[in-house]
XYZ file of C-alpha atoms in Angstrom:
587
model
C -0.133 0.318 0.034
C 1.094 3.099 -0.655
C 0.920 6.705 1.318
C 0.856 10.040 0.312
C 4.365 12.070 0.823
C 2.697 14.418 3.761
C 1.527 11.444 5.621
C 5.054 10.869 6.529
C 5.609 14.742 6.883
C 2.831 14.180 9.775
C 4.503 11.048 11.422
C 8.258 12.109 10.990
C 7.685 14.893 14.287
C 6.042 12.479 16.070
C 8.694 9.768 15.784
C 11.235 11.958 16.845
C 9.335 13.388 19.582
C 9.432 9.785 20.856
C 12.697 9.158 20.418
C 13.908 12.459 22.309
C 15.382 11.669 25.721
C 13.974 12.541 29.101
C 16.183 14.345 31.424
C 15.678 14.431 34.989
C 17.762 16.409 37.871
C 18.945 14.852 40.826
C 20.961 17.081 43.672
C 22.355 15.666 46.212
C 23.600 17.595 49.333
C 21.094 20.230 49.468
C 17.541 19.975 50.436
C 14.342 22.152 51.111
C 14.401 25.455 50.524
C 17.937 25.308 49.343
C 17.516 22.390 47.364
C 14.442 24.394 45.364
C 16.900 27.599 44.676
C 19.167 25.913 43.232
C 17.052 23.714 40.993
C 14.850 26.515 39.818
C 18.351 28.838 39.032
C 19.367 25.879 36.662
C 19.244 26.817 32.785
C 18.849 22.886 32.501
C 15.336 23.114 34.364
C 13.875 24.443 31.449
C 15.114 21.603 28.843
C 13.694 19.268 30.786
C 10.590 18.584 28.858
C 12.212 19.554 25.329
C 14.309 18.279 22.711
C 18.246 18.841 23.383
C 21.169 17.278 21.748
C 23.826 15.590 23.546
C 26.405 18.429 22.909
C 23.895 20.819 24.300
C 23.032 18.978 27.247
C 26.808 18.634 27.845
C 26.988 22.242 28.127
C 23.903 23.027 30.074
C 24.834 20.283 33.056
C 28.016 22.238 33.242
C 26.800 25.459 33.412
C 24.320 23.459 35.962
C 27.801 23.762 38.725
C 28.003 27.631 38.629
C 24.555 28.066 38.630
C 24.107 26.070 42.067
C 26.669 28.118 43.176
C 25.335 31.304 42.561
C 21.663 29.948 43.904
C 23.375 29.123 47.467
C 24.837 32.336 47.854
C 21.683 34.065 49.519
C 21.960 31.443 51.712
C 25.381 32.639 52.941
C 27.090 29.634 51.157
C 30.094 31.456 48.971
C 32.330 28.363 49.063
C 30.007 26.069 47.654
C 31.807 22.979 45.973
C 29.806 21.361 43.283
C 30.500 17.684 41.303
C 28.558 16.759 38.187
C 27.557 13.743 36.305
C 25.708 12.645 33.156
C 23.897 9.337 33.373
C 22.531 7.536 30.486
C 20.303 4.500 30.800
C 17.476 3.642 28.444
C 17.184 6.151 26.656
C 16.924 8.503 29.741
C 19.577 11.002 31.316
C 20.074 11.787 34.787
C 21.728 15.131 35.786
C 23.260 14.254 39.099
C 24.854 17.403 41.064
C 26.700 16.233 44.485
C 26.831 19.504 46.659
C 29.171 20.102 49.286
C 27.946 23.552 50.854
C 30.979 24.488 53.136
C 31.045 26.996 56.068
C 28.442 29.914 55.723
C 29.521 33.345 55.603
C 29.291 35.591 58.914
C 27.888 38.819 60.065
C 31.064 40.323 61.189
C 30.081 43.876 61.484
C 27.078 45.621 60.983
C 26.201 49.382 60.432
C 22.790 50.039 59.881
C 21.063 53.734 60.369
C 18.966 57.055 59.652
C 19.949 60.283 59.416
C 17.603 62.933 59.678
C 14.594 63.649 62.110
C 13.502 60.262 61.531
C 15.751 58.606 63.428
C 14.082 59.835 67.105
C 11.053 58.388 65.668
C 9.739 55.466 67.875
C 8.677 52.900 65.352
C 11.380 53.854 62.782
C 13.953 53.116 65.927
C 12.352 49.593 66.445
C 12.012 48.462 62.748
C 16.110 49.048 62.889
C 16.925 47.289 66.096
C 14.964 44.479 64.408
C 16.735 44.428 61.278
C 18.596 41.643 60.260
C 21.014 39.695 59.795
C 23.089 40.635 63.096
C 26.666 40.335 64.140
C 27.261 36.750 64.511
C 24.483 35.363 62.197
C 25.124 33.871 58.623
C 24.446 35.927 55.775
C 21.112 35.461 54.533
C 20.046 37.669 51.708
C 16.456 37.041 51.627
C 15.975 38.615 55.675
C 17.917 41.387 54.846
C 16.299 42.756 51.714
C 13.069 42.276 53.692
C 14.794 44.156 56.829
C 15.961 46.802 54.248
C 12.274 47.053 53.048
C 10.602 47.171 56.633
C 12.597 50.207 57.654
C 11.874 52.157 54.106
C 7.909 51.365 54.587
C 8.013 52.748 58.328
C 9.640 55.927 57.140
C 6.855 56.440 54.237
C 3.952 55.294 56.558
C 5.387 57.667 59.082
C 5.235 60.967 56.816
C 9.198 60.505 55.561
C 8.170 60.619 51.804
C 11.011 62.197 50.809
C 13.186 59.779 52.393
C 16.646 58.360 50.718
C 18.685 54.930 51.019
C 21.829 56.646 50.605
C 23.971 53.161 50.948
C 23.615 49.775 50.996
C 26.713 47.373 51.109
C 27.511 44.452 51.704
C 31.227 43.518 51.713
C 32.413 39.634 51.640
C 34.819 38.380 52.243
C 35.286 35.115 51.127
C 38.925 33.734 52.579
C 37.681 34.622 55.868
C 33.876 33.584 55.083
C 32.748 37.196 57.263
C 30.451 40.447 55.399
C 30.176 43.520 56.790
C 26.918 45.813 56.359
C 26.389 49.260 55.741
C 23.174 50.631 55.097
C 22.050 53.998 55.918
C 18.951 56.286 55.002
C 18.504 60.160 55.551
C 14.918 60.270 56.363
C 14.121 63.943 55.210
C 11.461 66.016 57.161
C 8.240 64.804 58.505
C 5.238 65.822 56.565
C 2.036 66.891 58.116
C -1.697 65.453 57.331
C -2.714 68.424 55.199
C -6.675 69.193 54.111
C -8.817 66.084 54.092
C -11.542 66.152 51.597
C -14.925 63.710 51.519
C -16.421 63.083 47.979
C -19.870 61.409 46.888
C -20.937 61.542 50.821
C -24.726 62.280 51.546
C -23.397 64.133 54.581
C -22.380 68.063 54.764
C -18.048 68.008 54.745
C -18.308 69.818 58.582
C -20.279 66.625 60.026
C -17.683 64.416 58.135
C -14.719 66.384 59.279
C -16.166 65.412 63.103
C -14.838 61.586 61.902
C -10.670 62.751 61.880
C -9.387 61.206 65.030
C -6.328 63.558 64.558
C -5.987 66.768 65.747
C -5.360 69.707 63.448
C -1.778 69.873 61.839
C -0.991 66.703 62.780
C 2.176 64.846 61.997
C 1.455 61.818 59.187
C 1.103 58.429 59.972
C -0.492 56.170 58.369
C -2.439 54.450 61.153
C -4.415 57.641 61.731
C -5.793 57.357 58.114
C -6.293 53.611 58.939
C -8.330 55.261 62.302
C -10.245 57.062 60.007
C -11.135 54.891 57.641
C -12.532 52.038 60.441
C -14.433 55.327 62.422
C -16.304 55.582 58.991
C -16.833 52.017 58.417
C -18.205 51.564 62.164
C -20.106 54.769 61.610
C -22.612 52.316 58.982
C -23.828 55.202 56.492
C -21.336 53.627 54.330
C -21.404 50.201 51.924
C -17.587 51.391 50.875
C -15.168 53.817 52.299
C -11.630 54.501 50.779
C -8.754 56.708 52.433
C -5.963 57.730 50.191
C -3.005 60.237 50.768
C -2.693 62.349 47.592
C 0.951 61.936 47.665
C 1.728 63.658 44.210
C 0.088 67.091 45.680
C 1.993 67.375 48.529
C 3.442 70.366 48.916
C 5.168 72.829 51.726
C 5.365 69.738 54.080
C 1.599 68.688 53.766
C -0.117 65.849 52.346
C -3.378 66.364 51.576
C -6.322 63.456 51.858
C -9.231 61.970 49.710
C -11.753 60.026 51.309
C -14.078 58.219 48.628
C -17.189 57.416 50.211
C -20.203 55.218 48.791
C -23.493 55.615 50.575
C -25.357 52.729 51.993
C -28.974 52.023 51.642
C -31.125 54.048 53.824
C -33.610 51.369 55.685
C -32.441 47.679 55.791
C -35.401 45.084 57.123
C -34.260 42.075 58.794
C -35.920 39.069 59.592
C -34.960 36.064 61.224
C -35.590 32.824 62.961
C -34.185 31.380 66.054
C -33.796 28.347 68.753
C -32.714 28.513 71.830
C -33.639 25.642 74.587
C -33.850 29.365 77.119
C -36.603 30.705 75.346
C -37.973 28.352 72.654
C -38.400 28.640 69.136
C -39.069 32.035 67.586
C -38.965 34.620 65.175
C -37.857 38.262 65.038
C -38.179 41.367 62.725
C -36.669 44.812 62.747
C -36.227 48.002 60.551
C -33.496 50.447 60.832
C -33.062 54.120 59.254
C -29.081 54.732 59.091
C -29.483 58.018 58.957
C -32.538 60.467 59.214
C -31.204 64.044 58.446
C -28.067 65.414 57.493
C -26.732 65.168 61.217
C -26.719 61.277 61.188
C -29.305 60.794 63.371
C -30.364 57.042 63.381
C -33.894 55.078 64.704
C -35.111 51.374 64.153
C -37.389 49.370 66.079
C -37.770 45.078 66.468
C -40.066 42.842 67.298
C -39.549 39.426 69.047
C -41.853 36.641 69.540
C -40.619 33.266 70.578
C -42.650 30.335 73.580
C -40.969 32.300 76.380
C -40.536 35.987 75.432
C -42.333 38.529 73.605
C -41.058 42.133 73.051
C -41.374 45.024 71.319
C -38.611 48.179 71.099
C -37.585 51.258 69.195
C -34.864 53.554 69.823
C -33.610 56.737 68.525
C -29.784 57.572 68.157
C -27.783 60.781 67.869
C -24.271 60.471 66.611
C -21.616 62.943 68.022
C -18.467 62.634 66.062
C -15.203 63.951 67.376
C -12.082 62.815 68.527
C -13.646 61.127 70.943
C -16.610 59.293 69.331
C -19.822 59.078 71.222
C -23.725 59.067 70.769
C -26.845 59.908 72.615
C -29.348 56.659 72.537
C -33.136 56.799 73.700
C -35.308 53.872 73.726
C -38.776 52.231 74.545
C -39.677 48.831 75.359
C -41.696 46.302 76.318
C -41.147 42.873 77.295
C -43.419 39.959 78.408
C -41.222 36.646 79.545
C -41.708 33.639 80.987
C -39.859 31.066 82.730
C -39.881 28.450 84.882
C -39.587 30.588 87.805
C -41.330 33.477 87.037
C -43.515 35.746 85.160
C -42.180 39.506 83.836
C -44.413 42.213 82.085
C -42.345 45.056 82.328
C -42.108 48.188 79.955
C -38.747 49.854 80.002
C -37.526 53.727 79.149
C -33.811 54.288 78.806
C -31.117 57.262 77.611
C -27.644 56.731 77.988
C -24.725 58.291 76.424
C -22.082 55.635 74.348
C -18.365 55.910 74.097
C -17.165 53.224 71.270
C -13.247 53.993 72.768
C -12.945 54.919 76.175
C -9.885 53.772 77.314
C -9.753 50.512 75.090
C -13.632 50.033 76.527
C -17.017 50.432 75.112
C -19.000 52.685 77.943
C -22.136 53.290 78.502
C -23.653 55.556 80.757
C -27.465 56.116 81.220
C -30.799 55.852 83.384
C -33.487 53.508 83.425
C -36.958 53.038 84.620
C -39.057 50.103 84.566
C -42.303 49.498 85.479
C -44.641 46.427 85.524
C -46.106 43.049 87.086
C -44.032 40.477 87.404
C -44.261 37.053 89.363
C -41.444 35.311 91.397
C -42.428 31.848 92.821
C -46.056 31.855 92.748
C -46.605 35.498 94.033
C -47.149 38.526 92.657
C -45.484 41.859 92.398
C -45.596 45.426 91.016
C -42.907 47.646 90.814
C -41.160 50.618 89.564
C -37.697 51.215 90.017
C -35.524 54.135 88.428
C -31.780 53.326 88.461
C -28.526 54.905 86.715
C -26.526 51.991 84.879
C -22.949 51.967 83.633
C -21.929 49.670 81.214
C -17.853 48.855 80.435
C -17.487 46.066 77.178
C -14.049 45.126 75.842
C -14.000 42.670 72.939
C -10.501 41.392 71.348
C -10.496 38.441 68.867
C -8.423 37.288 65.483
C -12.279 36.147 64.606
C -15.202 37.584 66.035
C -16.972 34.808 64.364
C -15.023 31.970 65.159
C -12.084 32.980 66.999
C -9.099 30.637 67.948
C -7.513 33.722 70.197
C -10.383 35.979 72.000
C -11.361 37.654 75.026
C -14.665 39.585 75.733
C -15.520 41.025 79.478
C -18.186 43.062 80.568
C -18.779 44.959 83.515
C -22.045 47.040 84.664
C -23.022 48.824 87.743
C -26.633 49.983 88.745
C -27.938 52.129 91.461
C -31.206 53.193 92.319
C -32.724 55.045 95.243
C -36.007 54.848 96.979
C -36.008 58.128 97.114
C -36.490 58.473 93.235
C -39.452 57.124 92.013
C -38.102 53.395 93.185
C -39.939 50.920 95.517
C -36.502 49.973 96.389
C -33.028 51.210 96.533
C -30.258 49.334 94.548
C -26.520 48.827 94.457
C -25.335 45.913 92.013
C -22.392 45.294 90.139
C -21.551 42.258 87.859
C -18.846 41.459 85.737
C -18.673 38.935 82.608
C -15.735 37.096 81.079
C -15.259 34.862 78.157
C -11.737 33.498 76.852
C -11.116 31.525 73.562
C -7.460 30.091 73.384
C -6.557 27.221 70.666
C -5.498 23.530 72.323
C -3.684 22.085 69.237
C -4.393 22.832 65.553
C -7.656 21.417 65.568
C -9.252 22.134 68.911
C -10.029 25.349 70.977
C -10.208 25.759 75.046
C -12.991 28.323 76.201
C -13.504 29.403 80.002
C -16.495 31.473 80.898
C -16.880 33.212 84.136
C -19.755 35.511 86.250
C -19.176 36.976 89.077
C -22.498 39.658 90.793
C -23.208 41.000 94.080
C -26.100 42.913 95.094
C -27.789 44.971 97.908
C -31.316 46.213 97.925
C -33.398 47.508 100.709
C -36.477 45.643 99.673
C -35.337 41.911 97.748
C -39.049 41.448 97.118
C -39.555 44.935 94.542
C -36.731 43.720 92.405
C -37.783 42.646 88.986
C -36.437 39.308 87.893
C -34.268 41.282 85.589
C -32.661 42.573 88.434
C -31.891 39.610 90.722
C -29.195 36.893 89.755
C -29.956 33.304 88.571
C -28.036 30.869 87.130
C -29.056 27.612 84.629
C -29.603 27.960 81.016
C -27.607 27.929 77.743
C -25.504 30.640 79.061
C -24.924 29.781 82.364
C -24.797 26.528 84.073
C -25.647 23.773 81.446
C -27.208 20.641 82.816
C -29.850 22.870 84.450
C -32.815 24.437 82.916
C -33.240 28.278 82.465
C -32.994 30.319 85.500
C -33.366 27.258 87.796
C -30.714 27.852 90.306
C -31.147 30.491 92.896
C -32.013 30.677 96.149
C -35.406 28.967 96.889
C -38.787 29.420 99.246
C -41.505 27.130 100.006
C -44.470 28.441 98.819
C -48.043 27.303 98.205
C -48.963 24.630 95.824
C -50.781 26.867 92.734
C -51.873 23.526 91.412
C -54.855 21.373 92.976
C -54.059 18.489 94.349
C -51.007 17.820 96.518
C -48.208 18.214 97.533
C -49.761 21.484 99.728
C -46.752 23.318 99.260
C -43.508 23.200 96.787
C -40.485 25.189 96.403
C -40.145 28.433 93.860
C -36.911 29.932 93.107
C -36.689 33.517 93.966
C -33.109 34.145 92.702
C -30.053 35.519 95.053
C -28.084 38.480 95.715
C -25.365 37.249 94.623
C -23.858 35.676 91.296
C -21.214 32.583 90.477
C -20.638 30.522 87.605
C -17.786 28.991 85.815
C -17.179 26.967 82.303
C -14.795 25.311 80.850
C -15.016 23.621 77.775
C -12.727 21.879 74.918
C -13.991 21.592 71.257
C -12.268 19.390 68.765
C -13.380 19.433 64.806
C -12.945 16.911 63.091
C -13.847 18.388 60.165
C -13.493 21.830 58.726
C -16.841 22.395 59.702
C -17.804 19.686 62.250
C -16.543 19.246 65.547
C -17.469 17.723 69.020
C -17.119 19.460 72.539
C -16.866 18.274 76.339
C -17.470 20.722 79.011
C -18.406 21.276 82.928
C -20.049 24.280 84.241
C -20.773 24.961 88.013
C -22.575 27.930 89.549
C -24.912 29.499 92.310
C -27.151 32.003 92.924
C -27.792 32.740 96.164
C -27.591 34.719 99.222
C -25.517 33.777 102.128
C -23.674 30.648 100.822
C -23.169 29.046 97.724
C -23.575 25.245 96.713
C -22.051 23.287 94.328
C -24.090 23.201 91.429
C -22.489 21.046 88.839
C -23.328 19.869 85.356
C -21.625 18.208 82.902
C -21.737 16.950 78.926
C -20.848 16.739 75.325
C -21.871 18.534 72.388
C -21.977 18.827 68.524
C -20.158 22.047 66.779
C -21.340 23.341 63.424
C -19.546 26.368 61.827
C -22.766 27.748 59.867
C -22.735 31.063 58.208
C -24.356 32.780 61.075
C -22.179 31.603 63.561
C -21.492 28.430 65.636
C -24.403 26.187 66.283
C -24.001 24.089 69.170
C -25.613 21.337 70.111
C -25.179 20.093 73.638
C -26.418 17.335 76.138
C -25.803 17.685 79.933
C -26.603 16.237 83.547
C -26.374 17.445 86.676
C -23.221 15.823 88.682
C -23.615 17.771 91.917
C -26.594 19.455 93.385
C -29.237 19.144 95.878
C -32.290 20.494 93.609
C -34.452 17.168 93.095
C -36.084 18.967 90.299
C -32.507 18.359 88.423
C -31.807 15.745 85.043
C -31.018 16.004 81.655
C -31.310 18.747 79.785
C -30.618 19.311 76.143
C -29.206 23.341 74.992
C -29.126 24.422 71.483
C -27.906 27.803 71.003
C -26.822 29.728 67.747
C -24.671 32.895 67.281
C -20.832 33.891 67.219
C -18.387 33.233 70.172
C -17.781 36.493 71.767
C-alpha cells in the first residue's frame, strides 16, 4: 500500500518526539528551600520537557555547577563545591550534582542607621533594632532585603516621603568567610496631614470632618488614616470607604487626603428565626433607618416573638462625631417573659451616652426606668424602679465569628434610690468574661466566668431582670433556664398534693464558671466536652455542677451548639438530663 508524502511528514515529528530522551535532575547534599532554589536557578530546568542534543545537554550540565553555586550565595554559602555527572540508561539522561555547601559567611560588623529627624521616631528605631541579619548570624539575602524594605515602609508610613537610601553595601570576604553590612537612610523632613476632602457623601463636609481622629496639623501617620477609615465604616452610613493620601500633591510639608464614600442603603429590614432552649423557638423582625437627617441621626425598632418571650422595642440615636466618638441613645420597649421560675411584664424607658473607645472599652452611662407586673415563686408583685447604669465592655478576637484567640469582658453597675421614683434602693455590680484559646491545631479551649453581687432595701420589689439566677444555655448547663437560685416554700398553685412546693426567687450573689474543649474532626464539624458550675445565693454558695458533651457546626451565621448535659452535683430534686441548643458567634 502506498501513502501520500504528506502522511510521512505528519508522522516524522511524532517519531522524533518519541525518540527524544528525557532528562531528570538529581541534587545531592541539599534539601528543602536551598534545593528548590538551586534547581530553579538552573538553565537545565527549562529543558526537561524539550528536545536537546547530547552536545547541548553537556554544556547545560556544565553550566549548572556555577548556577548552583550562585543560587546558594543568598543563603550565605559563598564557597560551595559542586560536582556533576551525566548518566544515560534506557534512553533517559540523569544530571547528577553532588553539592558540598561549605561554611556559611557570617556577619562580622553591621552599621544600620537613619540620619535626620526620622531617627528619633519610635517605630523607625524599632525597625532598626529588628534589622537582620545581626552580627554573628549567617548572611542571608532574603531577610536582609526584607529588613531594608521594612525600614523604608516604616519611614513612608510615618510621613517621611522624601527618605532616601544613601548606602546599602554588603562586603563579603570569602577567605575569612565574613561579611560587613553598611546601610544608611536619610529620612528628610516629616510631612503633616493636610486638607481632607470627602467625595460622594450624603452628609455635609463639616459633619464628616468630626470623624477625623487626629488633631489639626498633626504629623502624617498611616495608622491615623486607617483609624479614620475604621471610624467611617463603623458609622454604618456607607457600603464602601476609601481613604487615600494624595502623595503626588504633597507640598509645603503637607499631604492632602482624599476620602471616597459610597452611601449605604438608607433603610434596612431584617427578619430572623432562632432556636434556643432558654426561650424556645422564635422569630424576629426589625427595621433600621441608617440616617434620618444631615446630622446622621438614626432610628429603628424590632419585634421578637417566641414561646417564652414576646418583646417590642424602638430607639433613637444621635451620634456626636469627634476625636472621642460618642452617641446619645433613647429607647422604649415592652417585654413579656416567662420562665419556670418567674413571669414578668415590664415597660422600659432608657436614655444613655455611649462612647465606643474609652480607655480601650465601650462605655455606657445612662438611666433606665422599669415599671410593670411580675411573678416570682408564684407570688405576684408590681414595681417601679429608676436606676443609673454603667456598662464597660471590651472585645478582642482574631475572628469575631469563630475566634481561635479571643477575649470578651463586660462590667456593669446599677444604682437606685428609693426616694427617686423607685420602690426599693439598689446597688448592684456584675462582671462577665469569656476567653478562647487554641488547644492544638484543630481544638479550642473556652472558659467562661460570671460574678455578681447586689444590695437592696426590699429584695421582693426587684423584678427578675435585676435579681441573680443561674442555669441555662449560657450559664450552668444541665439545669433549666434560671433554675438555680435561692428557693422558698410556697403554696402549690396547682390543685392536688403536695400542698406546698419550692419556688425559685433568685439570689443576691452570683458565681458561675465553665470550662469547655472543642475538637473539630472536619473543617466545619466538631465535638465538645464541658463542665459548668455555679449558684445564685444569699449567704453561701452551693455546688451546682453540670457536665456533658456537644456537637458543633460552623454555620454561616455562627456556631450552632447542640449540648446534652446532666447535673453531677446539686441539691435540687428537679434536676435531670437537659438538652441545650444555641446559635451565634462565640464572643
